[in-house]
């Protein structure tokens, strides 16, 4: 049984003041949840300040994106090392919004994955098919291609802290969740591919689900054998809802 990871992706919401209020509330509500790893990914401008505010609590920080280079003329970008120094333990890589709006490719995801490891960040690599691809019966094929493109020939030694997030694009921010069975089918396929690519040590890789996760569906999702946590967007901005998700009860 892997330690579940519940991660809140705040996306481009909240300034420092708003973020500080959310953290204050979350600290009260998630208490010392030792059984579950709790993570928030605030906008870059808030990370360092929130790093001080989460100190002594079980809440950890993630960056929403990094560049793969170590430094250079890349206006608007940050390195893995910068995110790490600002207080991040994790980084989200290849979110479907970055793929759709910022041209992120599997190749970039791969480079960012290497950069994350280099910079001491634990990578959360996002995979997900579009509605069109699902309706064409291609979901598993798309996911397999994305996973292969992200990992290429990297070995388990390098990827020991890897987390995979399965986030069907059609379920993100739409209120439409993949049913627990639909999600489990993809998670099981990802697990199998990880074994094929990385060997049995890949059993430590957590595969978390994202896409309209909320208090009302977390229990059933977490009841599935290959769902090891959740990447939560909208509901992570509501402390009560996020705390309920953290305190899920498997069903
Ligand atoms: P959502 O977002 O929970 O609002 O659907 C999930 C995500 O994009 O990580």
PDB file of C-alpha atoms and ligand atoms in Angstrom:
ATOM      1  CA  UNK A   1       0.000   0.000   0.000  1.00  0.00           C
ATOM      2  CA  UNK A   2       1.562   3.286  -1.110  1.00  0.00           C
ATOM      3  CA  UNK A   3       1.167   6.443   0.922  1.00  0.00           C
ATOM      4  CA  UNK A   4      -1.633   8.372  -0.814  1.00  0.00           C
ATOM      5  CA  UNK A   5      -0.794  11.773  -2.272  1.00  0.00           C
ATOM      6  CA  UNK A   6      -3.452  14.477  -2.400  1.00  0.00           C
ATOM      7  CA  UNK A   7      -2.227  17.478  -4.366  1.00  0.00           C
ATOM      8  CA  UNK A   8      -4.000  20.797  -4.905  1.00  0.00           C
ATOM      9  CA  UNK A   9      -3.241  22.578  -8.173  1.00  0.00           C
ATOM     10  CA  UNK A  10      -4.148  26.219  -7.647  1.00  0.00           C
ATOM     11  CA  UNK A  11      -3.368  27.084 -11.290  1.00  0.00           C
ATOM     12  CA  UNK A  12      -3.452  30.869 -11.968  1.00  0.00           C
ATOM     13  CA  UNK A  13      -5.608  31.625  -8.922  1.00  0.00           C
ATOM     14  CA  UNK A  14      -4.730  33.423  -5.663  1.00  0.00           C
ATOM     15  CA  UNK A  15      -2.274  36.199  -4.897  1.00  0.00           C
ATOM     16  CA  UNK A  16      -0.004  36.025  -1.832  1.00  0.00           C
ATOM     17  CA  UNK A  17      -2.661  37.310   0.583  1.00  0.00           C
ATOM     18  CA  UNK A  18      -5.332  34.952  -0.634  1.00  0.00           C
ATOM     19  CA  UNK A  19      -2.845  32.064  -0.634  1.00  0.00           C
ATOM     20  CA  UNK A  20      -1.827  32.840   2.949  1.00  0.00           C
ATOM     21  CA  UNK A  21      -5.480  32.740   4.054  1.00  0.00           C
ATOM     22  CA  UNK A  22      -6.016  29.406   2.326  1.00  0.00           C
ATOM     23  CA  UNK A  23      -2.936  27.943   3.995  1.00  0.00           C
ATOM     24  CA  UNK A  24      -4.030  29.205   7.405  1.00  0.00           C
ATOM     25  CA  UNK A  25      -7.399  27.463   6.959  1.00  0.00           C
ATOM     26  CA  UNK A  26      -5.824  24.323   5.580  1.00  0.00           C
ATOM     27  CA  UNK A  27      -3.447  24.072   8.519  1.00  0.00           C
ATOM     28  CA  UNK A  28      -6.465  24.018  10.848  1.00  0.00           C
ATOM     29  CA  UNK A  29      -8.379  21.525   8.740  1.00  0.00           C
ATOM     30  CA  UNK A  30      -5.828  18.962   7.621  1.00  0.00           C
ATOM     31  CA  UNK A  31      -4.064  18.967  10.990  1.00  0.00           C
ATOM     32  CA  UNK A  32      -1.332  16.392  11.183  1.00  0.00           C
ATOM     33  CA  UNK A  33      -2.558  13.919   8.576  1.00  0.00           C
ATOM     34  CA  UNK A  34       0.404  11.570   8.694  1.00  0.00           C
ATOM     35  CA  UNK A  35      -1.272   8.867   6.613  1.00  0.00           C
ATOM     36  CA  UNK A  36      -1.706  11.064   3.575  1.00  0.00           C
ATOM     37  CA  UNK A  37       0.861  13.264   1.853  1.00  0.00           C
ATOM     38  CA  UNK A  38      -0.640  16.718   1.266  1.00  0.00           C
ATOM     39  CA  UNK A  39       0.634  19.047  -1.395  1.00  0.00           C
ATOM     40  CA  UNK A  40      -0.329  22.418  -2.829  1.00  0.00           C
ATOM     41  CA  UNK A  41       0.909  24.008  -6.053  1.00  0.00           C
ATOM     42  CA  UNK A  42       0.368  27.762  -5.740  1.00  0.00           C
ATOM     43  CA  UNK A  43       1.349  30.350  -8.367  1.00  0.00           C
ATOM     44  CA  UNK A  44       5.109  30.946  -8.458  1.00  0.00           C
ATOM     45  CA  UNK A  45       4.833  34.388  -6.851  1.00  0.00           C
ATOM     46  CA  UNK A  46       3.450  32.875  -3.625  1.00  0.00           C
ATOM     47  CA  UNK A  47       5.691  29.860  -3.215  1.00  0.00           C
ATOM     48  CA  UNK A  48       8.411  31.340  -1.047  1.00  0.00           C
ATOM     49  CA  UNK A  49       6.052  33.163   1.295  1.00  0.00           C
ATOM     50  CA  UNK A  50       3.857  30.102   1.687  1.00  0.00           C
ATOM     51  CA  UNK A  51       6.948  28.005   2.347  1.00  0.00           C
ATOM     52  CA  UNK A  52       7.251  29.819   5.681  1.00  0.00           C
ATOM     53  CA  UNK A  53       3.551  29.497   6.396  1.00  0.00           C
ATOM     54  CA  UNK A  54       3.409  25.718   5.895  1.00  0.00           C
ATOM     55  CA  UNK A  55       6.465  25.127   8.118  1.00  0.00           C
ATOM     56  CA  UNK A  56       5.685  22.645  10.873  1.00  0.00           C
ATOM     57  CA  UNK A  57       2.576  21.401   9.070  1.00  0.00           C
ATOM     58  CA  UNK A  58       2.216  18.337   6.844  1.00  0.00           C
ATOM     59  CA  UNK A  59       1.548  20.552   3.808  1.00  0.00           C
ATOM     60  CA  UNK A  60       4.238  20.521   1.125  1.00  0.00           C
ATOM     61  CA  UNK A  61       4.714  22.727  -1.915  1.00  0.00           C
ATOM     62  CA  UNK A  62       4.928  22.047  -5.632  1.00  0.00           C
ATOM     63  CA  UNK A  63       5.780  24.250  -8.586  1.00  0.00           C
ATOM     64  CA  UNK A  64       3.282  24.199 -11.455  1.00  0.00           C
ATOM     65  CA  UNK A  65       5.985  24.255 -14.125  1.00  0.00           C
ATOM     66  CA  UNK A  66       9.742  24.596 -14.671  1.00  0.00           C
ATOM     67  CA  UNK A  67      12.100  25.087 -17.601  1.00  0.00           C
ATOM     68  CA  UNK A  68      14.647  22.367 -18.372  1.00  0.00           C
ATOM     69  CA  UNK A  69      17.767  24.539 -18.621  1.00  0.00           C
ATOM     70  CA  UNK A  70      19.909  25.452 -15.609  1.00  0.00           C
ATOM     71  CA  UNK A  71      19.878  29.171 -16.452  1.00  0.00           C
ATOM     72  CA  UNK A  72      19.757  31.472 -19.445  1.00  0.00           C
ATOM     73  CA  UNK A  73      17.821  33.959 -21.512  1.00  0.00           C
ATOM     74  CA  UNK A  74      14.358  32.407 -21.131  1.00  0.00           C
ATOM     75  CA  UNK A  75      12.153  35.320 -20.154  1.00  0.00           C
ATOM     76  CA  UNK A  76       9.357  34.330 -17.815  1.00  0.00           C
ATOM     77  CA  UNK A  77      10.736  30.905 -16.944  1.00  0.00           C
ATOM     78  CA  UNK A  78      12.199  29.402 -13.756  1.00  0.00           C
ATOM     79  CA  UNK A  79      14.591  26.496 -13.212  1.00  0.00           C
ATOM     80  CA  UNK A  80      14.039  23.422 -11.093  1.00  0.00           C
ATOM     81  CA  UNK A  81      16.784  24.681  -8.775  1.00  0.00           C
ATOM     82  CA  UNK A  82      14.979  28.012  -8.304  1.00  0.00           C
ATOM     83  CA  UNK A  83      11.728  26.255  -7.447  1.00  0.00           C
ATOM     84  CA  UNK A  84      13.573  23.997  -5.022  1.00  0.00           C
ATOM     85  CA  UNK A  85      15.337  26.925  -3.341  1.00  0.00           C
ATOM     86  CA  UNK A  86      12.001  28.729  -2.991  1.00  0.00           C
ATOM     87  CA  UNK A  87      10.633  25.800  -0.987  1.00  0.00           C
ATOM     88  CA  UNK A  88       9.187  23.303  -3.472  1.00  0.00           C
ATOM     89  CA  UNK A  89       9.528  19.590  -2.962  1.00  0.00           C
ATOM     90  CA  UNK A  90       7.550  18.603  -6.063  1.00  0.00           C
ATOM     91  CA  UNK A  91       6.853  19.932  -9.557  1.00  0.00           C
ATOM     92  CA  UNK A  92       3.927  19.316 -11.881  1.00  0.00           C
ATOM     93  CA  UNK A  93       5.142  18.543 -15.407  1.00  0.00           C
ATOM     94  CA  UNK A  94       3.173  18.321 -18.639  1.00  0.00           C
ATOM     95  CA  UNK A  95      -0.217  19.425 -17.326  1.00  0.00           C
ATOM     96  CA  UNK A  96      -2.731  19.299 -20.163  1.00  0.00           C
ATOM     97  CA  UNK A  97      -3.257  23.070 -19.926  1.00  0.00           C
ATOM     98  CA  UNK A  98       0.447  23.556 -20.608  1.00  0.00           C
ATOM     99  CA  UNK A  99       0.291  21.098 -23.470  1.00  0.00           C
ATOM    100  CA  UNK A 100      -2.802  22.801 -24.938  1.00  0.00           C
ATOM    101  CA  UNK A 101      -2.037  26.502 -24.398  1.00  0.00           C
ATOM    102  CA  UNK A 102       1.764  26.645 -24.270  1.00  0.00           C
ATOM    103  CA  UNK A 103       2.764  24.055 -26.819  1.00  0.00           C
ATOM    104  CA  UNK A 104       4.328  21.645 -24.358  1.00  0.00           C
ATOM    105  CA  UNK A 105       5.334  18.411 -26.112  1.00  0.00           C
ATOM    106  CA  UNK A 106       6.318  14.963 -24.888  1.00  0.00           C
ATOM    107  CA  UNK A 107       9.905  15.958 -25.673  1.00  0.00           C
ATOM    108  CA  UNK A 108       9.669  18.987 -23.374  1.00  0.00           C
ATOM    109  CA  UNK A 109       8.060  16.857 -20.689  1.00  0.00           C
ATOM    110  CA  UNK A 110      11.015  14.483 -20.913  1.00  0.00           C
ATOM    111  CA  UNK A 111      13.534  17.317 -20.628  1.00  0.00           C
ATOM    112  CA  UNK A 112      11.663  18.821 -17.693  1.00  0.00           C
ATOM    113  CA  UNK A 113      11.554  15.447 -15.984  1.00  0.00           C
ATOM    114  CA  UNK A 114      15.349  15.212 -16.201  1.00  0.00           C
ATOM    115  CA  UNK A 115      15.633  18.809 -14.970  1.00  0.00           C
ATOM    116  CA  UNK A 116      13.345  18.109 -12.018  1.00  0.00           C
ATOM    117  CA  UNK A 117      15.480  15.192 -10.866  1.00  0.00           C
ATOM    118  CA  UNK A 118      18.653  17.254 -11.385  1.00  0.00           C
ATOM    119  CA  UNK A 119      17.202  20.107  -9.308  1.00  0.00           C
ATOM    120  CA  UNK A 120      16.064  17.886  -6.436  1.00  0.00           C
ATOM    121  CA  UNK A 121      12.335  18.078  -7.200  1.00  0.00           C
ATOM    122  CA  UNK A 122       9.968  15.117  -7.187  1.00  0.00           C
ATOM    123  CA  UNK A 123       8.194  15.061 -10.551  1.00  0.00           C
ATOM    124  CA  UNK A 124       4.444  14.664 -11.061  1.00  0.00           C
ATOM    125  CA  UNK A 125       4.103  13.843 -14.743  1.00  0.00           C
ATOM    126  CA  UNK A 126       0.613  14.458 -16.146  1.00  0.00           C
ATOM    127  CA  UNK A 127      -0.912  12.304 -18.872  1.00  0.00           C
ATOM    128  CA  UNK A 128      -4.376  12.518 -20.363  1.00  0.00           C
ATOM    129  CA  UNK A 129      -6.425  11.960 -23.485  1.00  0.00           C
ATOM    130  CA  UNK A 130      -8.872  14.381 -25.102  1.00  0.00           C
ATOM    131  CA  UNK A 131     -12.575  13.640 -25.502  1.00  0.00           C
ATOM    132  CA  UNK A 132     -12.049  13.017 -29.206  1.00  0.00           C
ATOM    133  CA  UNK A 133      -9.319  10.504 -28.483  1.00  0.00           C
ATOM    134  CA  UNK A 134     -11.444   8.734 -25.878  1.00  0.00           C
ATOM    135  CA  UNK A 135     -14.434   8.561 -28.187  1.00  0.00           C
ATOM    136  CA  UNK A 136     -12.224   7.126 -30.922  1.00  0.00           C
ATOM    137  CA  UNK A 137     -11.219   4.356 -28.492  1.00  0.00           C
ATOM    138  CA  UNK A 138      -7.657   5.637 -28.359  1.00  0.00           C
ATOM    139  CA  UNK A 139      -7.332   6.610 -24.690  1.00  0.00           C
ATOM    140  CA  UNK A 140      -4.928   3.839 -23.691  1.00  0.00           C
ATOM    141  CA  UNK A 141      -2.822   4.298 -26.804  1.00  0.00           C
ATOM    142  CA  UNK A 142      -2.492   8.067 -26.228  1.00  0.00           C
ATOM    143  CA  UNK A 143      -1.532   7.573 -22.589  1.00  0.00           C
ATOM    144  CA  UNK A 144       1.027   4.919 -23.506  1.00  0.00           C
ATOM    145  CA  UNK A 145       2.639   7.251 -26.059  1.00  0.00           C
ATOM    146  CA  UNK A 146       2.767  10.145 -23.587  1.00  0.00           C
ATOM    147  CA  UNK A 147       4.271   7.940 -20.876  1.00  0.00           C
ATOM    148  CA  UNK A 148       6.897   6.548 -23.223  1.00  0.00           C
ATOM    149  CA  UNK A 149       7.719  10.032 -24.487  1.00  0.00           C
ATOM    150  CA  UNK A 150       8.098  11.359 -20.946  1.00  0.00           C
ATOM    151  CA  UNK A 151      10.273   8.569 -19.540  1.00  0.00           C
ATOM    152  CA  UNK A 152      12.125   7.340 -22.640  1.00  0.00           C
ATOM    153  CA  UNK A 153      15.044   5.291 -21.331  1.00  0.00           C
ATOM    154  CA  UNK A 154      15.282   6.808 -17.847  1.00  0.00           C
ATOM    155  CA  UNK A 155      15.830   4.137 -15.214  1.00  0.00           C
ATOM    156  CA  UNK A 156      14.133   3.546 -11.891  1.00  0.00           C
ATOM    157  CA  UNK A 157      17.207   4.758  -9.983  1.00  0.00           C
ATOM    158  CA  UNK A 158      16.624   8.220 -11.416  1.00  0.00           C
ATOM    159  CA  UNK A 159      12.848   8.037 -11.148  1.00  0.00           C
ATOM    160  CA  UNK A 160      12.528   6.807  -7.575  1.00  0.00           C
ATOM    161  CA  UNK A 161      10.244   9.694  -6.553  1.00  0.00           C
ATOM    162  CA  UNK A 162       8.204   9.728  -9.755  1.00  0.00           C
ATOM    163  CA  UNK A 163       4.465  10.337  -9.524  1.00  0.00           C
ATOM    164  CA  UNK A 164       2.181   9.923 -12.535  1.00  0.00           C
ATOM    165  CA  UNK A 165      -1.070  11.903 -12.714  1.00  0.00           C
ATOM    166  CA  UNK A 166      -3.748  10.570 -15.039  1.00  0.00           C
ATOM    167  CA  UNK A 167      -5.949  13.518 -15.957  1.00  0.00           C
ATOM    168  CA  UNK A 168      -8.386  12.960 -18.809  1.00  0.00           C
ATOM    169  CA  UNK A 169      -8.603  16.345 -20.527  1.00  0.00           C
ATOM    170  CA  UNK A 170     -12.378  16.096 -20.863  1.00  0.00           C
ATOM    171  CA  UNK A 171     -12.720  15.791 -17.086  1.00  0.00           C
ATOM    172  CA  UNK A 172     -10.636  18.827 -16.103  1.00  0.00           C
ATOM    173  CA  UNK A 173     -12.672  21.749 -14.813  1.00  0.00           C
ATOM    174  CA  UNK A 174     -15.773  20.383 -16.523  1.00  0.00           C
ATOM    175  CA  UNK A 175     -17.505  18.750 -13.574  1.00  0.00           C
ATOM    176  CA  UNK A 176     -17.342  15.483 -15.551  1.00  0.00           C
ATOM    177  CA  UNK A 177     -15.268  12.915 -13.706  1.00  0.00           C
ATOM    178  CA  UNK A 178     -14.068   9.700 -15.222  1.00  0.00           C
ATOM    179  CA  UNK A 179     -16.011   6.996 -13.437  1.00  0.00           C
ATOM    180  CA  UNK A 180     -13.861   5.155 -10.882  1.00  0.00           C
ATOM    181  CA  UNK A 181     -13.899   2.135 -13.217  1.00  0.00           C
ATOM    182  CA  UNK A 182     -12.817   4.204 -16.231  1.00  0.00           C
ATOM    183  CA  UNK A 183     -10.008   5.759 -14.198  1.00  0.00           C
ATOM    184  CA  UNK A 184      -8.955   2.395 -12.758  1.00  0.00           C
ATOM    185  CA  UNK A 185      -8.710   0.879 -16.235  1.00  0.00           C
ATOM    186  CA  UNK A 186      -6.219   3.547 -17.309  1.00  0.00           C
ATOM    187  CA  UNK A 187      -4.311   3.456 -14.010  1.00  0.00           C
ATOM    188  CA  UNK A 188      -3.914  -0.315 -14.287  1.00  0.00           C
ATOM    189  CA  UNK A 189      -2.598   0.073 -17.848  1.00  0.00           C
ATOM    190  CA  UNK A 190      -0.133   2.753 -16.701  1.00  0.00           C
ATOM    191  CA  UNK A 191       1.020   0.467 -13.860  1.00  0.00           C
ATOM    192  CA  UNK A 192       1.626  -2.359 -16.286  1.00  0.00           C
ATOM    193  CA  UNK A 193       3.576  -0.130 -18.660  1.00  0.00           C
ATOM    194  CA  UNK A 194       5.673   1.177 -15.772  1.00  0.00           C
ATOM    195  CA  UNK A 195       6.583  -2.414 -14.864  1.00  0.00           C
ATOM    196  CA  UNK A 196       7.493  -3.092 -18.497  1.00  0.00           C
ATOM    197  CA  UNK A 197       9.646   0.017 -18.726  1.00  0.00           C
ATOM    198  CA  UNK A 198      11.166   0.166 -15.243  1.00  0.00           C
ATOM    199  CA  UNK A 199      10.883  -3.313 -13.761  1.00  0.00           C
ATOM    200  CA  UNK A 200       9.143  -4.409 -10.582  1.00  0.00           C
ATOM    201  CA  UNK A 201      10.677  -1.594  -8.542  1.00  0.00           C
ATOM    202  CA  UNK A 202       8.127   0.613 -10.289  1.00  0.00           C
ATOM    203  CA  UNK A 203       5.667  -0.589  -7.662  1.00  0.00           C
ATOM    204  CA  UNK A 204       6.598   2.479  -5.596  1.00  0.00           C
ATOM    205  CA  UNK A 205       5.451   4.908  -8.313  1.00  0.00           C
ATOM    206  CA  UNK A 206       2.188   6.523  -7.254  1.00  0.00           C
ATOM    207  CA  UNK A 207      -0.446   6.995  -9.944  1.00  0.00           C
ATOM    208  CA  UNK A 208      -2.878   9.722  -8.956  1.00  0.00           C
ATOM    209  CA  UNK A 209      -6.113  10.748 -10.655  1.00  0.00           C
ATOM    210  CA  UNK A 210      -7.159  14.273 -11.626  1.00  0.00           C
ATOM    211  CA  UNK A 211     -10.217  15.762 -13.285  1.00  0.00           C
ATOM    212  CA  UNK A 212     -13.136  17.191 -11.312  1.00  0.00           C
ATOM    213  CA  UNK A 213     -12.149  15.418  -8.106  1.00  0.00           C
ATOM    214  CA  UNK A 214     -14.369  16.601  -5.278  1.00  0.00           C
ATOM    215  CA  UNK A 215     -15.572  15.656  -1.820  1.00  0.00           C
ATOM    216  CA  UNK A 216     -18.441  13.715  -3.391  1.00  0.00           C
ATOM    217  CA  UNK A 217     -16.341  11.352  -5.537  1.00  0.00           C
ATOM    218  CA  UNK A 218     -12.983  10.978  -3.766  1.00  0.00           C
ATOM    219  CA  UNK A 219     -14.005   8.033  -1.580  1.00  0.00           C
ATOM    220  CA  UNK A 220     -15.009   5.862  -4.492  1.00  0.00           C
ATOM    221  CA  UNK A 221     -11.947   6.815  -6.552  1.00  0.00           C
ATOM    222  CA  UNK A 222      -9.615   5.998  -3.659  1.00  0.00           C
ATOM    223  CA  UNK A 223     -11.316   2.622  -3.274  1.00  0.00           C
ATOM    224  CA  UNK A 224      -9.694   1.481  -6.535  1.00  0.00           C
ATOM    225  CA  UNK A 225      -6.497  -0.552  -6.212  1.00  0.00           C
ATOM    226  CA  UNK A 226      -4.411   1.463  -8.690  1.00  0.00           C
ATOM    227  CA  UNK A 227      -5.514   4.952  -7.645  1.00  0.00           C
ATOM    228  CA  UNK A 228      -2.930   6.260  -5.194  1.00  0.00           C
ATOM    229  CA  UNK A 229      -4.158   9.805  -4.740  1.00  0.00           C
ATOM    230  CA  UNK A 230      -5.598  12.821  -6.512  1.00  0.00           C
ATOM    231  CA  UNK A 231      -4.570  15.984  -8.302  1.00  0.00           C
ATOM    232  CA  UNK A 232      -7.285  18.468  -7.457  1.00  0.00           C
ATOM    233  CA  UNK A 233      -7.905  21.752  -9.264  1.00  0.00           C
ATOM    234  CA  UNK A 234     -11.100  23.682  -8.513  1.00  0.00           C
ATOM    235  CA  UNK A 235     -11.901  21.982  -5.208  1.00  0.00           C
ATOM    236  CA  UNK A 236      -8.396  22.681  -3.858  1.00  0.00           C
ATOM    237  CA  UNK A 237      -9.299  26.379  -3.613  1.00  0.00           C
ATOM    238  CA  UNK A 238     -12.048  25.606  -1.096  1.00  0.00           C
ATOM    239  CA  UNK A 239     -10.313  24.590   2.148  1.00  0.00           C
ATOM    240  CA  UNK A 240     -13.266  22.610   3.547  1.00  0.00           C
ATOM    241  CA  UNK A 241     -13.624  20.642   0.329  1.00  0.00           C
ATOM    242  CA  UNK A 242      -9.911  20.042  -0.002  1.00  0.00           C
ATOM    243  CA  UNK A 243      -9.671  18.906   3.622  1.00  0.00           C
ATOM    244  CA  UNK A 244     -12.527  16.462   3.055  1.00  0.00           C
ATOM    245  CA  UNK A 245     -10.653  15.103   0.036  1.00  0.00           C
ATOM    246  CA  UNK A 246      -7.481  14.723   2.126  1.00  0.00           C
ATOM    247  CA  UNK A 247      -9.521  12.916   4.771  1.00  0.00           C
ATOM    248  CA  UNK A 248     -11.078  10.521   2.253  1.00  0.00           C
ATOM    249  CA  UNK A 249     -12.631   7.271   3.374  1.00  0.00           C
ATOM    250  CA  UNK A 250     -12.194   4.486   0.866  1.00  0.00           C
ATOM    251  CA  UNK A 251     -15.443   3.002  -0.394  1.00  0.00           C
TER     252      UNK A 251
HETATM  253  P1  LIG B   1     -10.092  20.196 -11.752  1.00  0.00           P
HETATM  254  O1  LIG B   1      -8.573  20.327 -12.250  1.00  0.00           O
HETATM  255  O2  LIG B   1     -10.062  19.449 -10.448  1.00  0.00           O
HETATM  256  O3  LIG B   1     -10.575  21.613 -11.607  1.00  0.00           O
HETATM  257  O4  LIG B   1     -10.853  19.447 -12.794  1.00  0.00           O
HETATM  258  C1  LIG B   1      -7.670  19.269 -12.125  1.00  0.00           C
HETATM  259  C2  LIG B   1      -6.327  19.647 -12.699  1.00  0.00           C
HETATM  260  O5  LIG B   1      -6.280  20.301 -13.736  1.00  0.00           O
HETATM  261  O6  LIG B   1      -5.262  19.308 -12.134  1.00  0.00           O
END
